[in-house]
Protein backbone atom coordinates (compact mmCIF):
# COMPACT_ATOMS: atom_id res chain seq x y z
CA MET A 1 -28.14 -60.01 15.59
CA GLY A 2 -28.76 -63.50 14.36
CA VAL A 3 -27.36 -66.72 15.52
CA ILE A 4 -23.78 -67.31 14.25
CA ARG A 5 -23.58 -70.01 11.77
CA GLN A 6 -20.66 -71.52 10.07
CA VAL A 7 -21.33 -71.79 6.27
CA TRP A 8 -17.99 -73.14 5.17
CA PRO A 9 -16.46 -75.72 5.19
CA ILE A 10 -19.73 -77.19 6.61
CA GLU A 11 -23.12 -75.83 7.48
CA ARG A 12 -23.73 -75.63 11.03
CA GLY A 13 -25.16 -73.66 14.16
CA LEU A 14 -22.21 -72.95 16.51
CA ASP A 15 -22.57 -72.53 20.49
CA ASP A 16 -19.98 -70.89 22.80
CA GLN A 17 -17.77 -74.03 23.06
CA ASP A 18 -17.78 -74.31 19.09
CA LEU A 19 -16.61 -70.82 18.77
CA GLU A 20 -13.97 -71.13 21.24
CA GLN A 21 -12.52 -74.25 19.41
CA LEU A 22 -12.79 -72.43 16.22
CA TYR A 23 -10.79 -69.35 17.54
CA ARG A 24 -8.34 -70.98 20.17
CA TYR A 25 -4.68 -70.94 19.22
CA PRO A 26 -2.79 -74.12 18.53
CA ASP A 27 -1.04 -75.87 21.38
CA GLY A 28 2.70 -76.03 21.62
CA ARG A 29 3.80 -73.76 19.02
CA ARG A 30 3.93 -70.01 18.44
CA TRP A 31 0.91 -68.49 16.59
CA VAL A 32 0.49 -65.01 15.30
CA ALA A 33 -3.37 -64.19 14.46
CA VAL A 34 -4.05 -60.80 13.32
CA ASN A 35 -7.60 -59.35 13.67
CA PHE A 36 -9.07 -56.53 11.50
CA VAL A 37 -12.85 -55.47 10.78
CA SER A 38 -13.41 -53.87 7.56
CA SER A 39 -16.51 -52.18 5.72
CA ALA A 40 -17.67 -53.86 2.61
CA ASP A 41 -15.83 -51.48 0.45
CA GLY A 42 -12.66 -51.93 2.52
CA ALA A 43 -12.37 -49.14 5.07
CA ILE A 44 -10.89 -50.20 8.53
CA THR A 45 -11.69 -47.13 10.26
CA VAL A 46 -14.55 -44.18 10.43
CA GLU A 47 -13.09 -41.09 11.59
CA GLY A 48 -9.83 -42.65 12.77
CA ARG A 49 -11.20 -45.40 14.67
CA SER A 50 -12.74 -48.99 14.34
CA ALA A 51 -15.56 -48.99 16.76
CA ALA A 52 -18.16 -47.75 14.27
CA LEU A 53 -17.42 -50.67 12.00
CA SER A 54 -17.83 -53.37 14.74
CA THR A 55 -20.85 -55.33 14.88
CA PRO A 56 -22.26 -57.81 17.52
CA ALA A 57 -20.86 -60.80 15.61
CA ASP A 58 -17.45 -59.02 15.29
CA ARG A 59 -17.32 -58.18 18.79
CA ILE A 60 -17.68 -61.90 19.69
CA VAL A 61 -14.72 -63.12 17.67
CA TYR A 62 -12.74 -60.06 18.58
CA ARG A 63 -13.37 -60.74 22.39
CA LEU A 64 -12.45 -64.57 21.66
CA GLY A 65 -8.85 -63.35 19.96
CA ASN A 66 -7.86 -61.69 23.20
CA ASP A 67 -9.54 -63.99 25.77
CA LEU A 68 -7.60 -66.96 24.45
CA ALA A 69 -4.30 -65.15 23.71
CA ASP A 70 -1.07 -64.94 25.85
CA VAL A 71 -0.42 -61.34 24.61
CA VAL A 72 -2.11 -58.63 22.76
CA LEU A 73 0.30 -57.14 20.28
CA VAL A 74 -0.53 -53.74 18.95
CA GLY A 75 1.30 -50.78 17.22
CA ALA A 76 1.56 -47.61 19.17
CA GLY A 77 -0.46 -45.51 16.62
CA THR A 78 -3.39 -47.53 17.12
CA ALA A 79 -3.06 -47.95 20.79
CA MET A 80 -3.15 -44.23 21.11
CA ALA A 81 -6.13 -43.74 18.46
CA GLU A 82 -8.23 -46.55 20.10
CA GLY A 83 -7.50 -45.47 23.74
CA PHE A 84 -5.96 -48.81 24.77
CA GLU A 85 -5.65 -49.07 28.52
CA GLY A 86 -4.62 -52.87 28.70
CA MET A 87 -6.97 -55.89 29.16
CA ARG A 88 -9.22 -55.98 32.38
CA PRO A 89 -10.98 -59.46 32.06
CA ASP A 90 -14.55 -59.49 33.48
CA GLU A 91 -16.14 -62.67 35.11
CA ARG A 92 -16.83 -64.50 31.75
CA THR A 93 -13.16 -63.96 30.48
CA ALA A 94 -11.67 -64.77 33.78
CA GLU A 95 -13.47 -68.08 33.75
CA ARG A 96 -12.58 -68.71 30.20
CA ARG A 97 -9.10 -68.08 30.51
CA ARG A 98 -8.93 -70.45 33.63
CA ARG A 99 -10.39 -73.15 31.57
CA PHE A 100 -7.75 -72.62 28.81
CA GLY A 101 -4.76 -72.51 31.58
CA LEU A 102 -3.95 -69.04 30.59
CA ALA A 103 -2.70 -66.05 32.98
CA PRO A 104 -5.53 -64.20 34.59
CA VAL A 105 -4.74 -60.99 32.41
CA ALA A 106 -2.92 -60.74 29.03
CA PRO A 107 -0.49 -58.24 28.78
CA VAL A 108 -0.27 -55.72 25.80
CA ALA A 109 3.01 -55.63 23.61
CA VAL A 110 3.25 -52.15 21.89
CA VAL A 111 5.48 -51.61 18.69
CA THR A 112 6.96 -48.06 18.30
CA THR A 113 10.06 -46.33 17.06
CA GLY A 114 9.55 -43.75 19.82
CA ARG A 115 7.61 -40.96 17.89
CA SER A 116 4.19 -42.10 18.69
CA LEU A 117 4.07 -43.42 22.18
CA PRO A 118 4.38 -40.79 24.88
CA PRO A 119 5.71 -41.90 28.37
CA ASP A 120 2.35 -41.29 29.78
CA ALA A 121 0.50 -43.36 27.21
CA PRO A 122 -2.81 -44.97 28.87
CA VAL A 123 -1.62 -48.50 27.71
CA ILE A 124 1.28 -48.01 29.86
CA THR A 125 -0.07 -46.16 32.82
CA LYS A 126 -3.31 -47.50 33.27
CA ALA A 127 -2.59 -51.40 32.45
CA ALA A 128 -3.27 -53.92 34.96
CA VAL A 129 -0.07 -55.65 34.31
CA PRO A 130 3.21 -54.22 33.02
CA THR A 131 3.03 -53.51 29.22
CA LEU A 132 5.73 -54.52 26.97
CA VAL A 133 7.13 -51.85 24.76
CA PHE A 134 9.21 -52.95 21.60
CA THR A 135 11.27 -50.21 20.24
CA CYS A 136 14.54 -49.61 18.26
CA GLU A 137 17.94 -48.03 18.99
CA ALA A 138 16.76 -44.94 17.31
CA ALA A 139 14.32 -44.02 20.35
CA PRO A 140 16.04 -41.71 22.57
CA GLU A 141 17.23 -43.25 25.66
CA SER A 142 15.52 -40.74 27.79
CA LEU A 143 12.18 -41.93 26.32
CA ARG A 144 13.10 -45.50 26.89
CA ALA A 145 13.82 -44.70 30.54
CA GLU A 146 10.73 -42.75 31.03
CA TRP A 147 8.51 -45.91 29.57
CA THR A 148 10.37 -48.02 32.06
CA ALA A 149 9.68 -45.57 35.08
CA ASN A 150 6.16 -45.53 34.40
CA GLY A 151 6.07 -49.31 34.64
CA ALA A 152 6.59 -50.76 30.95
CA ARG A 153 9.13 -53.64 30.38
CA VAL A 154 11.14 -52.24 27.28
CA PHE A 155 12.90 -54.25 24.60
CA VAL A 156 15.29 -52.89 21.92
CA THR A 157 14.60 -54.97 18.80
CA GLY A 158 16.17 -53.24 15.94
CA SER A 159 18.56 -50.37 14.92
CA VAL A 160 16.56 -47.87 13.05
CA ALA A 161 13.10 -49.78 12.88
CA VAL A 162 11.67 -52.62 15.19
CA SER A 163 12.22 -56.17 13.80
CA PRO A 164 8.88 -57.86 13.64
CA THR A 165 10.75 -61.34 13.91
CA GLN A 166 12.69 -60.36 17.00
CA VAL A 167 9.32 -59.25 18.47
CA ILE A 168 7.60 -62.45 17.96
CA GLU A 169 10.77 -64.50 19.14
CA THR A 170 11.18 -62.38 22.24
CA LEU A 171 7.24 -63.00 22.97
CA ALA A 172 7.61 -66.61 22.59
CA ALA A 173 10.88 -66.51 24.86
CA GLU A 174 8.76 -64.80 27.57
CA GLY A 175 6.18 -67.69 27.40
CA LEU A 176 3.74 -65.55 25.42
CA SER A 177 3.45 -67.93 22.17
CA ARG A 178 -0.16 -67.15 21.43
CA ILE A 179 -0.13 -63.79 20.25
CA ASP A 180 -3.53 -61.67 19.15
CA CYS A 181 -2.47 -58.73 17.01
CA GLU A 182 -4.81 -56.00 16.54
CA GLY A 183 -3.16 -53.78 14.13
CA GLY A 184 -2.34 -51.09 12.91
CA PRO A 185 -1.81 -51.23 9.12
CA ARG A 186 1.76 -50.82 9.45
CA LEU A 187 2.38 -53.39 12.17
CA PHE A 188 0.31 -55.75 10.04
CA GLY A 189 2.18 -55.02 6.97
CA SER A 190 5.54 -55.41 8.71
CA LEU A 191 4.54 -58.91 9.89
CA ILE A 192 3.47 -59.90 6.41
CA GLU A 193 6.66 -59.03 5.01
CA ALA A 194 8.51 -60.80 7.45
CA GLY A 195 6.30 -63.97 7.20
CA GLU A 196 5.09 -64.00 10.62
CA VAL A 197 1.35 -64.07 9.98
CA ASP A 198 -0.30 -67.55 10.97
CA GLU A 199 -3.92 -66.54 10.75
CA TYR A 200 -5.85 -63.57 9.39
CA ARG A 201 -9.16 -62.97 10.97
CA LEU A 202 -11.29 -60.60 8.93
CA THR A 203 -14.81 -59.34 9.65
CA VAL A 204 -16.49 -57.98 6.70
CA ALA A 205 -19.16 -55.46 8.23
CA PRO A 206 -22.38 -54.59 6.31
CA PHE A 207 -21.39 -50.96 5.56
CA LEU A 208 -20.19 -48.72 2.92
CA VAL A 209 -17.82 -45.86 3.96
CA ALA A 210 -16.01 -44.50 1.05
CA GLY A 211 -13.72 -41.74 2.02
CA THR A 212 -9.83 -41.87 2.48
CA ALA A 213 -9.88 -44.54 5.31
CA SER A 214 -6.71 -46.73 5.16
CA ARG A 215 -6.57 -50.47 4.18
CA ALA A 216 -5.69 -53.11 6.62
CA ALA A 217 -1.94 -53.66 5.75
CA LEU A 218 0.76 -50.91 4.73
CA GLY A 219 4.27 -51.17 3.88
CA ALA A 220 6.60 -52.66 1.21
CA PRO A 221 5.05 -54.45 -1.49
CA ILE A 222 5.97 -58.06 -1.55
CA ASP A 223 4.77 -60.92 -3.97
CA PRO A 224 1.25 -62.02 -3.02
CA ALA A 225 1.45 -64.28 -0.11
CA GLU A 226 -1.30 -67.07 -0.63
CA LEU A 227 -3.84 -67.72 2.16
CA GLU A 228 -5.99 -70.94 2.92
CA LEU A 229 -9.54 -70.23 3.56
CA ALA A 230 -10.26 -71.98 7.17
CA SER A 231 -13.66 -70.95 7.93
CA VAL A 232 -16.65 -68.76 6.97
CA LEU A 233 -19.14 -67.70 9.68
CA THR A 234 -22.27 -65.26 9.45
CA ASP A 235 -24.76 -64.09 11.60
CA GLY A 236 -27.06 -63.03 8.46
CA ALA A 237 -25.30 -59.61 8.27
CA SER A 238 -21.49 -59.56 8.88
CA LEU A 239 -19.15 -62.15 7.48
CA LEU A 240 -16.44 -63.62 9.75
CA LEU A 241 -13.47 -65.12 7.60
CA ARG A 242 -10.46 -67.07 8.92
CA TYR A 243 -7.58 -67.53 6.78
CA LEU A 244 -4.41 -69.34 7.30
CA GLY A 245 -0.93 -68.45 6.06
CA ARG A 246 1.17 -70.56 4.16
CA ARG A 247 4.87 -70.59 5.55
C-alpha cells in the first residue's frame, strides 16, 4: 500500500492525526456515517462477505469509523454473515478513544425484525458490553425475552418494521450520538428513505467481481438524494470517498 494522500479538495499527504480529523464525528450533534467498500464494478460482497474487497487503505478508514464512534449500528443479517462479536479495542484504539473522550468500548446496535437474529447470536453472547437490539412489535415476545436473557438491551421501535428514525433518536437519547453504520444494504436503504444519512464513506476497491452481488442500498425507491463531495483520498490503488448528505 502506498501512502494515503488527499487529492481533493486540496492535494496533500496525510498522517494519522490528519486522518483522525477527517474522519472524526462533529461535536455536539447526532451524526450518522455509513461505511461501505465496493469493487470498481459495484459489488459489495464476494461470496456473501465484504472481507475479500477490503484493502489496506479501506481497513484504515474502517477502523477510524468505529474507533471514533459512540456506537456501531448494523443490520442483523450483516452481523450474522460477517460474524460480528462486538468491539474489542486494542491498545491503539483504546488510546485513540481516550484522547477523544469516548467510552472504552463502543457497543453494537443491531436492527432486526426478529427472523435473522437468533438468541445466541455472537454479536449478543460474545460482546464485551451489552448489545442494543432494535426490533418491532412483530418480533415474538419470547424471542425478545431470550435476547434480554443473553445480555442484550432490547428496544421496540415500530409495529411491523423497525423505524430507523426512532432507532437514531433512541441512540442519541442514550448518549450515543456518533453513529457508525456498517450496513447492510436494507438498513442503509431504510436510513436513506428516512433522511437519516449525514455522511457516506465509500471505498472503491481496485477489483472487478461481476456475479450477482448486492448493491450498497436496497429498499423503496426515492427521488435521488443529492450528496456533497467532502474529500477524495487514495493510496494509489483504492479511492476513499466521503460524501455529506443534504438534509
